[in-house]
mmCIF file of C-alpha atoms in Angstrom:
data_model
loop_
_atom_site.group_PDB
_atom_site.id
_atom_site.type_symbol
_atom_site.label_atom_id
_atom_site.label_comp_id
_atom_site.label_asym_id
_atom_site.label_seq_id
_atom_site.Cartn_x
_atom_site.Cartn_y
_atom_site.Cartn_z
ATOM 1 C CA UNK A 1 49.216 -17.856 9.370
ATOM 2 C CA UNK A 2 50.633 -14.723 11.063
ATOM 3 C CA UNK A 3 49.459 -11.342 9.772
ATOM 4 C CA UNK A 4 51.850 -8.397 10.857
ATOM 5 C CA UNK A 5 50.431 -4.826 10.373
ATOM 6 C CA UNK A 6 53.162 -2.232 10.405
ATOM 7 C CA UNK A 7 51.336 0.542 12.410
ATOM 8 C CA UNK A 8 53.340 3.459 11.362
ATOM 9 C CA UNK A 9 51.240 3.314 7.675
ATOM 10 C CA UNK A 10 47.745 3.731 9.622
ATOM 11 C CA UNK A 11 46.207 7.122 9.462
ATOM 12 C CA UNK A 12 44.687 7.660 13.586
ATOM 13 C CA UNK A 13 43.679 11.255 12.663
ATOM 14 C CA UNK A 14 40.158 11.922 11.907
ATOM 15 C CA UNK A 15 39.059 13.072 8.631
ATOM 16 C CA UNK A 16 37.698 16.793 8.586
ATOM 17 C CA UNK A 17 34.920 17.535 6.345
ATOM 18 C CA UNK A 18 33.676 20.930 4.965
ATOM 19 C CA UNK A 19 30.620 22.448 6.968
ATOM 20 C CA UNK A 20 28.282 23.067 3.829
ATOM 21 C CA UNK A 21 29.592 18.740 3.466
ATOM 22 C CA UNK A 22 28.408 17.978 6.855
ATOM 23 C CA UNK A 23 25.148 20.192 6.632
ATOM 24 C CA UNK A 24 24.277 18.638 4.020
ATOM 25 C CA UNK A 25 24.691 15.126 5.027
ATOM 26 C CA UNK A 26 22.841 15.930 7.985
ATOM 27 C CA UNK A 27 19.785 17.939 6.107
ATOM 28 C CA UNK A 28 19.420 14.303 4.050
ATOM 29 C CA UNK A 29 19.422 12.060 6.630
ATOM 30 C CA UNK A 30 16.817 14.288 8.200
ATOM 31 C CA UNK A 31 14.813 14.557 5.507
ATOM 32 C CA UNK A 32 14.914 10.571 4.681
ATOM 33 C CA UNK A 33 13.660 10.177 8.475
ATOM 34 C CA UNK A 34 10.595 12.134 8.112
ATOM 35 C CA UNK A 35 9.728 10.699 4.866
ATOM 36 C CA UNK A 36 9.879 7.521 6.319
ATOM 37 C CA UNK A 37 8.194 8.749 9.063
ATOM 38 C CA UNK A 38 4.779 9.957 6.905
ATOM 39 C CA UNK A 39 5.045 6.351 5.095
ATOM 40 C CA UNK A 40 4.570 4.920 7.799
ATOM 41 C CA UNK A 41 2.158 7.068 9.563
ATOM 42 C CA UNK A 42 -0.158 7.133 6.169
ATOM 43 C CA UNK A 43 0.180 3.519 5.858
ATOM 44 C CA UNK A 44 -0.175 2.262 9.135
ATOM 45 C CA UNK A 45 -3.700 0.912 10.734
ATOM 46 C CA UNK A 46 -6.721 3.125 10.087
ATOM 47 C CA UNK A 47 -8.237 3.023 13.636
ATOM 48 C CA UNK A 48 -5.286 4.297 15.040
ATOM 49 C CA UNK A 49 -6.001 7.640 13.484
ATOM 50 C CA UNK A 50 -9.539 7.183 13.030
ATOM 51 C CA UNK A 51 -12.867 8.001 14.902
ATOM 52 C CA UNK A 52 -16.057 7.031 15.399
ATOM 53 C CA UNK A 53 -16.487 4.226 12.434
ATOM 54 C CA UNK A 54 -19.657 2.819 11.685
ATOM 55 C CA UNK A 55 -20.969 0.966 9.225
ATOM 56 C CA UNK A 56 -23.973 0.949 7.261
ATOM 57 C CA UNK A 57 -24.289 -2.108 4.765
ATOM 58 C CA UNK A 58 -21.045 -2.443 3.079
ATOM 59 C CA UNK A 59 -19.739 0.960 3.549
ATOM 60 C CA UNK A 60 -17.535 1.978 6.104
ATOM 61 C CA UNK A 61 -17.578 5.674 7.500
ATOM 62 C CA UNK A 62 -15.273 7.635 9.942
ATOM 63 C CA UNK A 63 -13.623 10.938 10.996
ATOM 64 C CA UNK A 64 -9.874 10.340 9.275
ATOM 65 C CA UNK A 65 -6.992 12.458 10.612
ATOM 66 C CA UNK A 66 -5.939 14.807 7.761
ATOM 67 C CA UNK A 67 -1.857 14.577 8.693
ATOM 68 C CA UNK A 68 -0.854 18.091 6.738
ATOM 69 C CA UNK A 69 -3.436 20.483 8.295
ATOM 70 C CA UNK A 70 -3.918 17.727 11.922
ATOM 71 C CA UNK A 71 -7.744 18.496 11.374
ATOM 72 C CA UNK A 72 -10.501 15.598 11.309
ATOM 73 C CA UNK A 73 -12.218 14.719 8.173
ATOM 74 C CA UNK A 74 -15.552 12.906 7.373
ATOM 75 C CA UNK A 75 -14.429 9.837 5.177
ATOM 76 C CA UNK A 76 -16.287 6.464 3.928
ATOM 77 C CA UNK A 77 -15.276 3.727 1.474
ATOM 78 C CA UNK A 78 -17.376 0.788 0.299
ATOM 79 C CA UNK A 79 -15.664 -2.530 1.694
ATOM 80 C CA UNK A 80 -16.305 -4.129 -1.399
ATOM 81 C CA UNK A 81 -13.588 -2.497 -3.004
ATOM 82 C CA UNK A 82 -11.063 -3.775 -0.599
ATOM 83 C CA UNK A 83 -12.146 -6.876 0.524
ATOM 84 C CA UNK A 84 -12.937 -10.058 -0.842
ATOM 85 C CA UNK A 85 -14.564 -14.055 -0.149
ATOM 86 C CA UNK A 86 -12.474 -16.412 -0.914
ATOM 87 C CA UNK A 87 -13.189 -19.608 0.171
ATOM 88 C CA UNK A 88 -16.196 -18.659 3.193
ATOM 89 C CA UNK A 89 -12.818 -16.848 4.727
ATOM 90 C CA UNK A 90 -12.884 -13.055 4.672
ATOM 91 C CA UNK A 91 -9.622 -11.591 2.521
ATOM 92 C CA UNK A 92 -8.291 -8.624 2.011
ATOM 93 C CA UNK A 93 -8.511 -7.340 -2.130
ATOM 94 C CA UNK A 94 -8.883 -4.810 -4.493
ATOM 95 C CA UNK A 95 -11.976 -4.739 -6.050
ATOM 96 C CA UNK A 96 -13.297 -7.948 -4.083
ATOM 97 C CA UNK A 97 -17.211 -7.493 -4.048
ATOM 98 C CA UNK A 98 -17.524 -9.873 -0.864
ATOM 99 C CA UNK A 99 -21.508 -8.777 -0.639
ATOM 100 C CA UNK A 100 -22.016 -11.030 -3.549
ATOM 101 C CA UNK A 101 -21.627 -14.319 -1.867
ATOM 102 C CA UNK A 102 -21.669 -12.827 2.119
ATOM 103 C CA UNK A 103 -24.450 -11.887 4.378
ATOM 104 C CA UNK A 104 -25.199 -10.996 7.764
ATOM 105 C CA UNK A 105 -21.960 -9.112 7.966
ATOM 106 C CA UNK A 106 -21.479 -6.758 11.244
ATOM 107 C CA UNK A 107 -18.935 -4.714 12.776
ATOM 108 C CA UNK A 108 -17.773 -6.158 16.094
ATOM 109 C CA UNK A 109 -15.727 -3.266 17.571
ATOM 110 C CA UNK A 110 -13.954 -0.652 15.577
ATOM 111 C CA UNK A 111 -12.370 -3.003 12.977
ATOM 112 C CA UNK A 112 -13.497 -6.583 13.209
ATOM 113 C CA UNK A 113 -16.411 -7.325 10.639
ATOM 114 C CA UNK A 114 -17.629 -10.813 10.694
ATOM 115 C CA UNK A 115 -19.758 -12.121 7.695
ATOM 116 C CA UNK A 116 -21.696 -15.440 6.650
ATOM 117 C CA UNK A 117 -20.044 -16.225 3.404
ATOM 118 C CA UNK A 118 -20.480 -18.665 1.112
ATOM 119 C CA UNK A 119 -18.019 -21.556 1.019
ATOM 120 C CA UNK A 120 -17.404 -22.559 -2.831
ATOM 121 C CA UNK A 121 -15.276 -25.544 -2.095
ATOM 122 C CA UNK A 122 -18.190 -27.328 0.757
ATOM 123 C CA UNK A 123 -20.793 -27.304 -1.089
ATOM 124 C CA UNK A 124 -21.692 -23.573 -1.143
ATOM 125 C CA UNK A 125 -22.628 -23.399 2.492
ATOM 126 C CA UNK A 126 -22.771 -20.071 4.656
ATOM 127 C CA UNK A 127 -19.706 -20.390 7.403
ATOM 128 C CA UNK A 128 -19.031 -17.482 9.964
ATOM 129 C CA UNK A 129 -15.643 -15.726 8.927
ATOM 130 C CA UNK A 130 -14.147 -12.500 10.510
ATOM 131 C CA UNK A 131 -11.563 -10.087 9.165
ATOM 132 C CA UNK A 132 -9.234 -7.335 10.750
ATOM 133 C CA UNK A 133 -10.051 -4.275 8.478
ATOM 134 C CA UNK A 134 -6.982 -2.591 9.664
ATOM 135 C CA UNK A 135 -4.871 -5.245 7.315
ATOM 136 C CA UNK A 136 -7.518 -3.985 4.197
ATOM 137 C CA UNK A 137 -8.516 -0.416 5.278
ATOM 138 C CA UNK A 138 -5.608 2.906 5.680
ATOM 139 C CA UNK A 139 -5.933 6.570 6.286
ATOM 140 C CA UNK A 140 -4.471 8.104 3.215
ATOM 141 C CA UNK A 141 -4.445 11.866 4.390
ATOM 142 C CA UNK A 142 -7.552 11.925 6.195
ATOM 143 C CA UNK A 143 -9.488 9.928 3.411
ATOM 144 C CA UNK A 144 -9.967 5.712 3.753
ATOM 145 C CA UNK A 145 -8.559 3.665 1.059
ATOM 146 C CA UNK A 146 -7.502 0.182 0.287
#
């Protein structure tokens, strides 16, 4: 198969838009970009804009980054509305209420809690499970959430 293109019928010249056209495709973009941009920053890993978290008993408390005003703000949030057992392993969930079948929990680090949690499908035995709480925990504009 031969394809012949006759290249007299081809348009080389670029196409000229309005200003106010261009402007305004540029103004979008822009503003997509730092939408995105917040999503992600307000979505992404808690410690990363977060100091000094403790823990006392199943809450978690630190100073949260507030992104509009950039000042720090005192924020806690009880893990057991975020994270759940299932299984003995440590899970990230809405409304999870791990403390009802997990003890000795601690916070290794900034974000690691480990836990003895009670394994439903051996028996009911404690096992040692850890969890990330940056995959369960964000900084929603300077305030911790699930």
């Amino acid at each position: 198969m031969i394809l012949i293109i006759n290249t007299n019928q081809l348009d080389f010249q670029p196409k000229r838009q309005p200003l106010q056209s261009t402007i305004m495709q540029f103004s979008l973009k822009s503003l997509g970009m730092m939408s995105l941009f917040v999503l992600a920053v307000s979505g992404s890993k808690f410690a990363n804009t977060c100091e000094n978290i403790e823990s006392f008993g199943t809450t978690l408390s630190a100073d949260c980054r507030e992104y509009e005003q950039g000042t720090m703000t005192q924020s806690r949030i009880d893990l057991n509305r975020c994270v759940k057992n299932n299984k003995g392993s440590l899970k990230c969930g809405k409304n999870g209420n791990y403390q009802g079948s997990c003890i000795n929990c601690t916070l290794r680090g900034n974000t690691e809690m480990e836990c003895m949690c009670r394994n439903v499908a051996e028996g009911h035995r404690f096992v040692r499970t850890q969890i990330d709480l940056n995959k369960c925990i964000s900084n929603n504009h300077g305030q911790l959430g699930c």
